[in-house]
């Protein structure tokens, strides 16, 4: 029997790792499954754990007010050492591109414990965009033994860097697995009741590289377009970062067809996506989830590590310039043919069975 430890610490990681946790735990004859959370996000992480009924075996509880990348990296590295030495797992699974994943992979490297990278091979090829995520995921792939690539394009990125094909498996994305659990018929919420009868715009914005003037430009563009389309309403579940909140309130307060609300639990957020007309985001995971729900996505970033969605027509990269966002957002609201093309494009990110494939690989099937 293999002892498998999963390490994660943020809400996006938890959404994508909890389906894998539950798949591994269901195979009690194959795996001893150990869950370690770092608490890089606290409240938002705990929400996801509740939805998927996952109870951590270890909680490093690193989050503190005003934490920096230095704090997160050092605290994960130092606190995880004792857990790894006590548990001695056969393999440690980390996800994606967070600082938790980078520091956990580094700790495993120092202790010579094999690492499996879930969502391996995503690249923008610019280590400052997104920052620090592009560096984190490249660094994790340097020390990994198992590469679970969500798409063929991700596999090709890894091969191009000299990774051995025998260690790469194209599994699909575990985020699509999560939607099978969370999106529900008959779901209701007071905010969706408020938006009923309007075209609902769902907004997320939080990335570090967009803080400051880029975020102000994004919000101004959104408000301009919505002022010209009275049949729209928007919901913005806002990030906990005080700099994000300050920019949002400065640009969006006083506009009664846009509700700024506290972060939603994952079950709620996925059902809000399902009820929306289109989505504006600078997030990563939403670029994968929304297409499987048939929702066009305007990505308010200058680069994306998910070019498959752009190629498939489900995503459009619009950057952070006000006039570009204004033009592309307006077009999707005014041009039904353009909207139909994006909403009916195929989803390149998987079929909802990625966790099963990953478990099969780890189990030697």
mmCIF file of C-alpha atoms in Angstrom:
data_model
loop_
_atom_site.group_PDB
_atom_site.id
_atom_site.type_symbol
_atom_site.label_atom_id
_atom_site.label_comp_id
_atom_site.label_asym_id
_atom_site.label_seq_id
_atom_site.Cartn_x
_atom_site.Cartn_y
_atom_site.Cartn_z
ATOM 1 C CA UNK A 1 0.000 0.000 0.000
ATOM 2 C CA UNK A 2 1.320 3.427 -0.923
ATOM 3 C CA UNK A 3 1.202 6.381 1.426
ATOM 4 C CA UNK A 4 0.198 9.433 -0.597
ATOM 5 C CA UNK A 5 0.327 12.926 0.887
ATOM 6 C CA UNK A 6 -1.461 15.840 -0.762
ATOM 7 C CA UNK A 7 -0.292 19.343 0.179
ATOM 8 C CA UNK A 8 -2.277 22.464 -0.654
ATOM 9 C CA UNK A 9 -3.102 25.792 0.934
ATOM 10 C CA UNK A 10 -5.280 28.065 -1.192
ATOM 11 C CA UNK A 11 -8.881 28.021 -2.342
ATOM 12 C CA UNK A 12 -8.080 27.352 -6.028
ATOM 13 C CA UNK A 13 -5.802 24.443 -5.104
ATOM 14 C CA UNK A 14 -8.404 22.984 -2.775
ATOM 15 C CA UNK A 15 -11.115 23.084 -5.444
ATOM 16 C CA UNK A 16 -8.903 21.017 -7.724
ATOM 17 C CA UNK A 17 -7.293 18.752 -5.124
ATOM 18 C CA UNK A 18 -10.361 17.769 -3.068
ATOM 19 C CA UNK A 19 -11.828 15.575 -5.855
ATOM 20 C CA UNK A 20 -8.462 13.794 -5.977
ATOM 21 C CA UNK A 21 -8.372 13.452 -2.172
ATOM 22 C CA UNK A 22 -11.774 11.780 -2.238
ATOM 23 C CA UNK A 23 -10.823 9.493 -5.139
ATOM 24 C CA UNK A 24 -7.697 8.312 -3.301
ATOM 25 C CA UNK A 25 -9.552 7.893 -0.002
ATOM 26 C CA UNK A 26 -12.146 5.726 -1.760
ATOM 27 C CA UNK A 27 -9.385 3.272 -2.717
ATOM 28 C CA UNK A 28 -8.571 2.114 0.804
ATOM 29 C CA UNK A 29 -7.011 -1.118 -0.437
ATOM 30 C CA UNK A 30 -4.456 0.815 -2.539
ATOM 31 C CA UNK A 31 -3.611 4.008 -0.647
ATOM 32 C CA UNK A 32 -3.112 5.515 2.757
ATOM 33 C CA UNK A 33 -4.097 9.101 2.054
ATOM 34 C CA UNK A 34 -2.725 11.979 4.144
ATOM 35 C CA UNK A 35 -3.966 15.546 3.673
ATOM 36 C CA UNK A 36 -1.774 18.465 4.722
ATOM 37 C CA UNK A 37 -3.013 22.036 4.339
ATOM 38 C CA UNK A 38 -0.814 25.069 4.831
ATOM 39 C CA UNK A 39 -3.563 27.625 5.386
ATOM 40 C CA UNK A 40 -1.998 30.083 2.894
ATOM 41 C CA UNK A 41 -5.617 31.152 2.486
ATOM 42 C CA UNK A 42 -7.639 30.560 5.643
ATOM 43 C CA UNK A 43 -11.348 31.327 5.407
ATOM 44 C CA UNK A 44 -11.561 30.633 1.684
ATOM 45 C CA UNK A 45 -9.684 27.339 2.048
ATOM 46 C CA UNK A 46 -11.900 26.158 4.903
ATOM 47 C CA UNK A 47 -15.038 26.850 2.829
ATOM 48 C CA UNK A 48 -13.870 24.451 0.127
ATOM 49 C CA UNK A 49 -12.876 21.746 2.599
ATOM 50 C CA UNK A 50 -16.413 21.815 4.029
ATOM 51 C CA UNK A 51 -18.072 21.509 0.622
ATOM 52 C CA UNK A 52 -16.028 18.434 -0.295
ATOM 53 C CA UNK A 53 -16.147 16.991 3.245
ATOM 54 C CA UNK A 54 -12.347 16.840 3.499
ATOM 55 C CA UNK A 55 -10.735 16.935 6.942
ATOM 56 C CA UNK A 56 -6.979 17.661 6.951
ATOM 57 C CA UNK A 57 -4.651 15.390 8.875
ATOM 58 C CA UNK A 58 -2.178 18.265 9.316
ATOM 59 C CA UNK A 59 -2.806 22.020 9.271
ATOM 60 C CA UNK A 60 0.290 24.232 9.216
ATOM 61 C CA UNK A 61 -1.864 27.356 9.811
ATOM 62 C CA UNK A 62 0.690 29.729 8.315
ATOM 63 C CA UNK A 63 -1.606 32.619 7.351
ATOM 64 C CA UNK A 64 -0.934 35.906 9.125
ATOM 65 C CA UNK A 65 -1.911 39.554 8.508
ATOM 66 C CA UNK A 66 0.110 41.206 5.758
ATOM 67 C CA UNK A 67 1.920 37.998 4.851
ATOM 68 C CA UNK A 68 4.458 38.242 2.056
ATOM 69 C CA UNK A 69 5.849 35.690 -0.362
ATOM 70 C CA UNK A 70 8.887 35.480 1.918
ATOM 71 C CA UNK A 71 6.646 34.580 4.862
ATOM 72 C CA UNK A 72 4.683 31.928 2.966
ATOM 73 C CA UNK A 73 7.762 30.287 1.447
ATOM 74 C CA UNK A 74 9.766 30.151 4.681
ATOM 75 C CA UNK A 75 6.853 29.064 6.877
ATOM 76 C CA UNK A 76 5.759 26.247 4.555
ATOM 77 C CA UNK A 77 9.317 25.027 4.098
ATOM 78 C CA UNK A 78 10.092 24.955 7.804
ATOM 79 C CA UNK A 79 6.763 23.650 9.123
ATOM 80 C CA UNK A 80 6.316 21.005 6.442
ATOM 81 C CA UNK A 81 9.739 19.478 7.175
ATOM 82 C CA UNK A 82 8.560 17.982 10.469
ATOM 83 C CA UNK A 83 5.349 16.626 8.924
ATOM 84 C CA UNK A 84 7.214 14.959 6.057
ATOM 85 C CA UNK A 85 9.778 13.432 8.416
ATOM 86 C CA UNK A 86 7.003 12.074 10.642
ATOM 87 C CA UNK A 87 4.762 10.711 7.860
ATOM 88 C CA UNK A 88 7.478 9.539 5.407
ATOM 89 C CA UNK A 89 5.102 9.424 2.405
ATOM 90 C CA UNK A 90 5.915 7.433 -0.726
ATOM 91 C CA UNK A 91 4.863 10.361 -2.880
ATOM 92 C CA UNK A 92 3.666 13.924 -2.302
ATOM 93 C CA UNK A 93 1.154 15.522 -4.651
ATOM 94 C CA UNK A 94 1.085 19.296 -5.116
ATOM 95 C CA UNK A 95 -1.027 21.351 -7.442
ATOM 96 C CA UNK A 96 -0.433 24.055 -9.976
ATOM 97 C CA UNK A 97 1.480 27.218 -9.305
ATOM 98 C CA UNK A 98 1.030 28.510 -5.766
ATOM 99 C CA UNK A 99 3.778 29.440 -3.348
ATOM 100 C CA UNK A 100 2.535 26.574 -1.155
ATOM 101 C CA UNK A 101 3.187 24.153 -4.034
ATOM 102 C CA UNK A 102 6.633 25.579 -4.736
ATOM 103 C CA UNK A 103 7.743 25.455 -1.097
ATOM 104 C CA UNK A 104 6.259 21.973 -0.574
ATOM 105 C CA UNK A 105 8.019 20.629 -3.662
ATOM 106 C CA UNK A 106 11.291 22.161 -2.478
ATOM 107 C CA UNK A 107 10.876 20.556 0.950
ATOM 108 C CA UNK A 108 10.300 17.179 -0.701
ATOM 109 C CA UNK A 109 13.372 17.672 -2.881
ATOM 110 C CA UNK A 110 15.522 18.390 0.161
ATOM 111 C CA UNK A 111 14.211 15.171 1.776
ATOM 112 C CA UNK A 112 14.365 13.210 -1.507
ATOM 113 C CA UNK A 113 10.657 12.381 -1.484
ATOM 114 C CA UNK A 114 9.081 11.909 -4.951
ATOM 115 C CA UNK A 115 6.767 14.726 -6.076
ATOM 116 C CA UNK A 116 3.738 14.426 -8.323
ATOM 117 C CA UNK A 117 2.653 17.678 -9.983
ATOM 118 C CA UNK A 118 -1.059 17.911 -10.667
ATOM 119 C CA UNK A 119 -1.682 20.408 -13.494
ATOM 120 C CA UNK A 120 1.889 20.221 -14.722
ATOM 121 C CA UNK A 121 3.231 21.918 -17.823
ATOM 122 C CA UNK A 122 1.220 25.141 -17.994
ATOM 123 C CA UNK A 123 3.390 27.961 -19.324
ATOM 124 C CA UNK A 124 3.376 31.595 -20.371
ATOM 125 C CA UNK A 125 7.209 31.460 -20.716
ATOM 126 C CA UNK A 126 7.458 34.805 -18.882
ATOM 127 C CA UNK A 127 8.375 34.290 -15.223
ATOM 128 C CA UNK A 128 6.922 37.693 -14.305
ATOM 129 C CA UNK A 129 3.499 37.030 -15.862
ATOM 130 C CA UNK A 130 1.686 35.795 -13.911
ATOM 131 C CA UNK A 131 3.918 36.565 -10.953
ATOM 132 C CA UNK A 132 5.002 34.572 -8.966
ATOM 133 C CA UNK A 133 2.932 31.727 -10.434
ATOM 134 C CA UNK A 134 4.918 31.162 -13.629
ATOM 135 C CA UNK A 135 8.136 30.732 -11.672
ATOM 136 C CA UNK A 136 6.432 28.501 -9.110
ATOM 137 C CA UNK A 137 5.085 26.014 -11.641
ATOM 138 C CA UNK A 138 8.344 25.858 -13.587
ATOM 139 C CA UNK A 139 10.265 25.248 -10.355
ATOM 140 C CA UNK A 140 7.866 22.486 -9.249
ATOM 141 C CA UNK A 141 8.338 20.754 -12.607
ATOM 142 C CA UNK A 142 12.124 20.772 -12.154
ATOM 143 C CA UNK A 143 11.865 18.512 -9.084
ATOM 144 C CA UNK A 144 8.792 16.413 -9.974
ATOM 145 C CA UNK A 145 8.825 12.718 -10.814
ATOM 146 C CA UNK A 146 5.195 12.442 -11.925
ATOM 147 C CA UNK A 147 3.768 15.019 -14.356
ATOM 148 C CA UNK A 148 -0.035 15.071 -14.575
ATOM 149 C CA UNK A 149 -0.604 17.354 -17.544
ATOM 150 C CA UNK A 150 -4.181 18.559 -18.088
ATOM 151 C CA UNK A 151 -3.861 18.829 -21.885
ATOM 152 C CA UNK A 152 -1.713 17.681 -24.775
ATOM 153 C CA UNK A 153 -0.316 21.215 -25.093
ATOM 154 C CA UNK A 154 0.894 21.064 -21.481
ATOM 155 C CA UNK A 155 2.572 17.743 -22.243
ATOM 156 C CA UNK A 156 4.346 19.290 -25.218
ATOM 157 C CA UNK A 157 5.630 22.120 -22.995
ATOM 158 C CA UNK A 158 7.167 19.542 -20.669
ATOM 159 C CA UNK A 159 8.715 17.552 -23.509
ATOM 160 C CA UNK A 160 10.152 20.779 -24.897
ATOM 161 C CA UNK A 161 11.931 21.302 -21.577
ATOM 162 C CA UNK A 162 13.496 17.867 -21.707
ATOM 163 C CA UNK A 163 11.154 16.022 -19.344
ATOM 164 C CA UNK A 164 10.926 12.272 -20.006
ATOM 165 C CA UNK A 165 7.739 11.208 -21.787
ATOM 166 C CA UNK A 166 7.565 8.119 -19.557
ATOM 167 C CA UNK A 167 6.841 10.399 -16.582
ATOM 168 C CA UNK A 168 4.064 12.464 -18.243
ATOM 169 C CA UNK A 169 0.380 11.550 -18.298
ATOM 170 C CA UNK A 170 -2.375 13.635 -19.949
ATOM 171 C CA UNK A 171 -5.232 13.350 -17.458
ATOM 172 C CA UNK A 172 -7.567 16.285 -18.035
ATOM 173 C CA UNK A 173 -8.096 18.893 -15.356
ATOM 174 C CA UNK A 174 -9.335 17.993 -11.871
ATOM 175 C CA UNK A 175 -11.226 21.310 -11.764
ATOM 176 C CA UNK A 176 -13.710 19.802 -14.204
ATOM 177 C CA UNK A 177 -14.097 16.861 -11.808
ATOM 178 C CA UNK A 178 -15.122 19.351 -9.114
ATOM 179 C CA UNK A 179 -17.989 20.716 -11.230
ATOM 180 C CA UNK A 180 -19.597 17.261 -11.254
ATOM 181 C CA UNK A 181 -19.971 17.586 -7.481
ATOM 182 C CA UNK A 182 -20.950 21.228 -7.145
ATOM 183 C CA UNK A 183 -23.253 22.332 -10.016
ATOM 184 C CA UNK A 184 -26.808 21.399 -9.062
ATOM 185 C CA UNK A 185 -30.274 21.508 -10.548
ATOM 186 C CA UNK A 186 -32.690 23.783 -8.709
ATOM 187 C CA UNK A 187 -29.931 25.811 -7.010
ATOM 188 C CA UNK A 188 -31.124 29.175 -5.673
ATOM 189 C CA UNK A 189 -29.524 32.167 -3.976
ATOM 190 C CA UNK A 190 -30.838 35.655 -3.061
ATOM 191 C CA UNK A 191 -28.284 37.338 -5.343
ATOM 192 C CA UNK A 192 -29.422 35.228 -8.295
ATOM 193 C CA UNK A 193 -33.021 36.115 -7.452
ATOM 194 C CA UNK A 194 -31.978 39.797 -7.601
ATOM 195 C CA UNK A 195 -30.404 39.271 -11.048
ATOM 196 C CA UNK A 196 -33.289 37.257 -12.490
ATOM 197 C CA UNK A 197 -34.573 38.681 -15.778
ATOM 198 C CA UNK A 198 -31.237 40.366 -16.559
ATOM 199 C CA UNK A 199 -28.129 39.144 -18.321
ATOM 200 C CA UNK A 200 -25.878 38.264 -15.393
ATOM 201 C CA UNK A 201 -22.211 39.255 -15.602
ATOM 202 C CA UNK A 202 -19.916 37.459 -13.162
ATOM 203 C CA UNK A 203 -16.665 39.246 -12.278
ATOM 204 C CA UNK A 204 -13.524 38.129 -10.485
ATOM 205 C CA UNK A 205 -10.325 40.179 -10.176
ATOM 206 C CA UNK A 206 -7.495 39.710 -7.720
ATOM 207 C CA UNK A 207 -4.127 39.001 -9.360
ATOM 208 C CA UNK A 208 -1.027 40.629 -7.876
ATOM 209 C CA UNK A 209 0.221 41.894 -11.237
ATOM 210 C CA UNK A 210 -3.110 43.711 -11.777
ATOM 211 C CA UNK A 211 -3.077 45.609 -8.476
ATOM 212 C CA UNK A 212 -3.010 49.381 -8.837
ATOM 213 C CA UNK A 213 -3.810 51.180 -12.075
ATOM 214 C CA UNK A 214 -4.516 48.046 -14.180
ATOM 215 C CA UNK A 215 -7.315 47.075 -11.792
ATOM 216 C CA UNK A 216 -8.764 50.585 -11.852
ATOM 217 C CA UNK A 217 -8.820 50.448 -15.671
ATOM 218 C CA UNK A 218 -10.573 47.063 -15.579
ATOM 219 C CA UNK A 219 -13.282 48.308 -13.250
ATOM 220 C CA UNK A 220 -13.827 51.543 -15.189
ATOM 221 C CA UNK A 221 -14.295 49.591 -18.429
ATOM 222 C CA UNK A 222 -16.806 47.236 -16.842
ATOM 223 C CA UNK A 223 -18.830 50.094 -15.404
ATOM 224 C CA UNK A 224 -18.855 52.008 -18.718
ATOM 225 C CA UNK A 225 -20.208 49.017 -20.628
ATOM 226 C CA UNK A 226 -22.859 48.166 -18.071
ATOM 227 C CA UNK A 227 -24.080 51.766 -17.963
ATOM 228 C CA UNK A 228 -24.773 51.407 -21.702
ATOM 229 C CA UNK A 229 -26.623 48.079 -21.323
ATOM 230 C CA UNK A 230 -29.479 48.416 -18.816
ATOM 231 C CA UNK A 231 -30.520 44.772 -19.262
ATOM 232 C CA UNK A 232 -27.371 43.620 -17.436
ATOM 233 C CA UNK A 233 -26.616 43.067 -13.768
ATOM 234 C CA UNK A 234 -23.249 42.078 -12.338
ATOM 235 C CA UNK A 235 -22.096 40.210 -9.260
ATOM 236 C CA UNK A 236 -18.527 40.546 -8.055
ATOM 237 C CA UNK A 237 -17.531 38.174 -5.220
ATOM 238 C CA UNK A 238 -14.582 40.207 -4.056
ATOM 239 C CA UNK A 239 -11.222 38.886 -2.879
ATOM 240 C CA UNK A 240 -10.121 39.449 0.728
ATOM 241 C CA UNK A 241 -7.067 41.499 -0.349
ATOM 242 C CA UNK A 242 -7.612 45.060 0.987
ATOM 243 C CA UNK A 243 -5.946 46.594 -2.091
ATOM 244 C CA UNK A 244 -8.444 44.838 -4.361
ATOM 245 C CA UNK A 245 -11.329 46.019 -2.193
ATOM 246 C CA UNK A 246 -10.100 49.604 -2.165
ATOM 247 C CA UNK A 247 -9.879 49.770 -5.974
ATOM 248 C CA UNK A 248 -13.281 48.142 -6.425
ATOM 249 C CA UNK A 249 -15.060 50.479 -4.054
ATOM 250 C CA UNK A 250 -13.397 53.539 -5.558
ATOM 251 C CA UNK A 251 -14.520 52.640 -9.098
ATOM 252 C CA UNK A 252 -17.759 50.708 -8.607
ATOM 253 C CA UNK A 253 -19.553 52.112 -5.557
ATOM 254 C CA UNK A 254 -22.838 53.836 -6.327
ATOM 255 C CA UNK A 255 -23.696 51.661 -9.336
ATOM 256 C CA UNK A 256 -26.829 49.809 -8.245
ATOM 257 C CA UNK A 257 -26.781 47.119 -10.962
ATOM 258 C CA UNK A 258 -23.448 45.775 -9.716
ATOM 259 C CA UNK A 259 -23.319 43.996 -6.392
ATOM 260 C CA UNK A 260 -19.990 43.575 -4.612
ATOM 261 C CA UNK A 261 -20.361 40.620 -2.264
ATOM 262 C CA UNK A 262 -18.092 38.615 0.008
ATOM 263 C CA UNK A 263 -16.271 35.588 -1.450
ATOM 264 C CA UNK A 264 -18.603 32.729 -2.286
ATOM 265 C CA UNK A 265 -18.136 29.152 -1.219
ATOM 266 C CA UNK A 266 -17.144 26.947 -4.120
ATOM 267 C CA UNK A 267 -20.568 25.325 -4.448
ATOM 268 C CA UNK A 268 -22.186 28.757 -4.702
ATOM 269 C CA UNK A 269 -19.568 30.128 -7.076
ATOM 270 C CA UNK A 270 -19.862 27.233 -9.511
ATOM 271 C CA UNK A 271 -23.636 27.635 -9.562
ATOM 272 C CA UNK A 272 -23.271 31.397 -10.105
ATOM 273 C CA UNK A 273 -21.079 30.582 -13.110
ATOM 274 C CA UNK A 274 -23.745 28.226 -14.418
ATOM 275 C CA UNK A 275 -26.375 30.982 -14.101
ATOM 276 C CA UNK A 276 -24.269 33.733 -15.698
ATOM 277 C CA UNK A 277 -24.383 35.133 -19.244
ATOM 278 C CA UNK A 278 -20.630 35.724 -19.422
ATOM 279 C CA UNK A 279 -17.622 36.082 -17.156
ATOM 280 C CA UNK A 280 -14.846 38.648 -16.833
ATOM 281 C CA UNK A 281 -11.899 37.396 -14.836
ATOM 282 C CA UNK A 282 -8.170 37.488 -14.234
ATOM 283 C CA UNK A 283 -8.337 34.078 -12.546
ATOM 284 C CA UNK A 284 -6.741 30.896 -13.827
ATOM 285 C CA UNK A 285 -9.148 28.134 -12.856
ATOM 286 C CA UNK A 286 -12.232 29.920 -14.147
ATOM 287 C CA UNK A 287 -10.706 29.801 -17.622
ATOM 288 C CA UNK A 288 -11.101 26.011 -17.437
ATOM 289 C CA UNK A 289 -14.374 25.730 -15.534
ATOM 290 C CA UNK A 290 -16.538 28.227 -17.399
ATOM 291 C CA UNK A 291 -16.149 26.659 -20.878
ATOM 292 C CA UNK A 292 -17.506 23.359 -19.590
ATOM 293 C CA UNK A 293 -20.619 25.311 -18.597
ATOM 294 C CA UNK A 294 -20.856 27.018 -22.001
ATOM 295 C CA UNK A 295 -19.944 30.477 -20.697
ATOM 296 C CA UNK A 296 -17.758 32.913 -22.695
ATOM 297 C CA UNK A 297 -14.806 34.245 -20.717
ATOM 298 C CA UNK A 298 -12.961 37.536 -21.193
ATOM 299 C CA UNK A 299 -9.566 37.166 -19.534
ATOM 300 C CA UNK A 300 -8.309 40.463 -18.110
ATOM 301 C CA UNK A 301 -4.627 39.586 -18.301
ATOM 302 C CA UNK A 302 -1.843 40.174 -20.788
ATOM 303 C CA UNK A 303 -0.835 36.493 -20.878
ATOM 304 C CA UNK A 304 -2.475 33.148 -20.216
ATOM 305 C CA UNK A 305 -1.018 29.753 -19.441
ATOM 306 C CA UNK A 306 -4.203 28.218 -20.867
ATOM 307 C CA UNK A 307 -3.855 28.839 -24.627
ATOM 308 C CA UNK A 308 -6.012 25.801 -25.418
ATOM 309 C CA UNK A 309 -9.105 27.754 -24.392
ATOM 310 C CA UNK A 310 -8.134 30.697 -26.575
ATOM 311 C CA UNK A 311 -7.497 28.351 -29.515
ATOM 312 C CA UNK A 312 -10.837 26.601 -28.942
ATOM 313 C CA UNK A 313 -12.641 29.957 -28.903
ATOM 314 C CA UNK A 314 -13.995 29.737 -25.346
ATOM 315 C CA UNK A 315 -11.644 32.413 -23.979
ATOM 316 C CA UNK A 316 -10.558 35.795 -25.258
ATOM 317 C CA UNK A 317 -7.492 37.526 -23.859
ATOM 318 C CA UNK A 318 -8.347 41.219 -23.428
ATOM 319 C CA UNK A 319 -5.509 42.522 -21.236
ATOM 320 C CA UNK A 320 -5.994 45.344 -18.752
ATOM 321 C CA UNK A 321 -6.339 48.397 -21.019
ATOM 322 C CA UNK A 322 -9.669 50.121 -20.464
ATOM 323 C CA UNK A 323 -10.544 50.651 -24.117
ATOM 324 C CA UNK A 324 -9.814 47.047 -25.117
ATOM 325 C CA UNK A 325 -11.921 45.605 -22.299
ATOM 326 C CA UNK A 326 -14.680 48.092 -23.132
ATOM 327 C CA UNK A 327 -14.655 47.093 -26.809
ATOM 328 C CA UNK A 328 -14.635 43.320 -26.308
ATOM 329 C CA UNK A 329 -17.170 43.343 -23.454
ATOM 330 C CA UNK A 330 -19.483 45.572 -25.510
ATOM 331 C CA UNK A 331 -19.144 43.255 -28.504
ATOM 332 C CA UNK A 332 -20.225 40.174 -26.556
ATOM 333 C CA UNK A 333 -23.307 41.995 -25.287
ATOM 334 C CA UNK A 334 -24.240 43.462 -28.685
ATOM 335 C CA UNK A 335 -23.205 40.774 -31.189
ATOM 336 C CA UNK A 336 -25.268 37.622 -30.688
ATOM 337 C CA UNK A 337 -23.342 35.703 -33.341
ATOM 338 C CA UNK A 338 -20.029 36.397 -31.542
ATOM 339 C CA UNK A 339 -21.600 35.324 -28.249
ATOM 340 C CA UNK A 340 -22.911 32.084 -29.774
ATOM 341 C CA UNK A 341 -19.509 31.197 -31.197
ATOM 342 C CA UNK A 342 -17.820 31.549 -27.798
ATOM 343 C CA UNK A 343 -20.558 29.859 -25.779
ATOM 344 C CA UNK A 344 -20.710 26.792 -28.013
ATOM 345 C CA UNK A 345 -16.962 26.224 -28.437
ATOM 346 C CA UNK A 346 -15.649 22.894 -27.185
ATOM 347 C CA UNK A 347 -13.998 22.560 -23.785
ATOM 348 C CA UNK A 348 -10.405 21.328 -24.130
ATOM 349 C CA UNK A 349 -9.828 20.766 -20.426
ATOM 350 C CA UNK A 350 -11.224 17.314 -19.792
ATOM 351 C CA UNK A 351 -14.210 15.084 -19.136
ATOM 352 C CA UNK A 352 -14.451 15.115 -15.338
ATOM 353 C CA UNK A 353 -12.445 11.914 -14.751
ATOM 354 C CA UNK A 354 -8.946 13.313 -14.211
ATOM 355 C CA UNK A 355 -8.765 12.218 -10.551
ATOM 356 C CA UNK A 356 -9.424 8.607 -11.509
ATOM 357 C CA UNK A 357 -6.612 8.674 -14.072
ATOM 358 C CA UNK A 358 -4.151 10.203 -11.589
ATOM 359 C CA UNK A 359 -5.035 7.602 -8.954
ATOM 360 C CA UNK A 360 -4.557 4.835 -11.527
ATOM 361 C CA UNK A 361 -1.058 6.114 -12.349
ATOM 362 C CA UNK A 362 0.005 6.387 -8.712
ATOM 363 C CA UNK A 363 -1.388 2.930 -8.053
ATOM 364 C CA UNK A 364 0.628 1.503 -10.923
ATOM 365 C CA UNK A 365 -2.334 0.583 -13.134
#
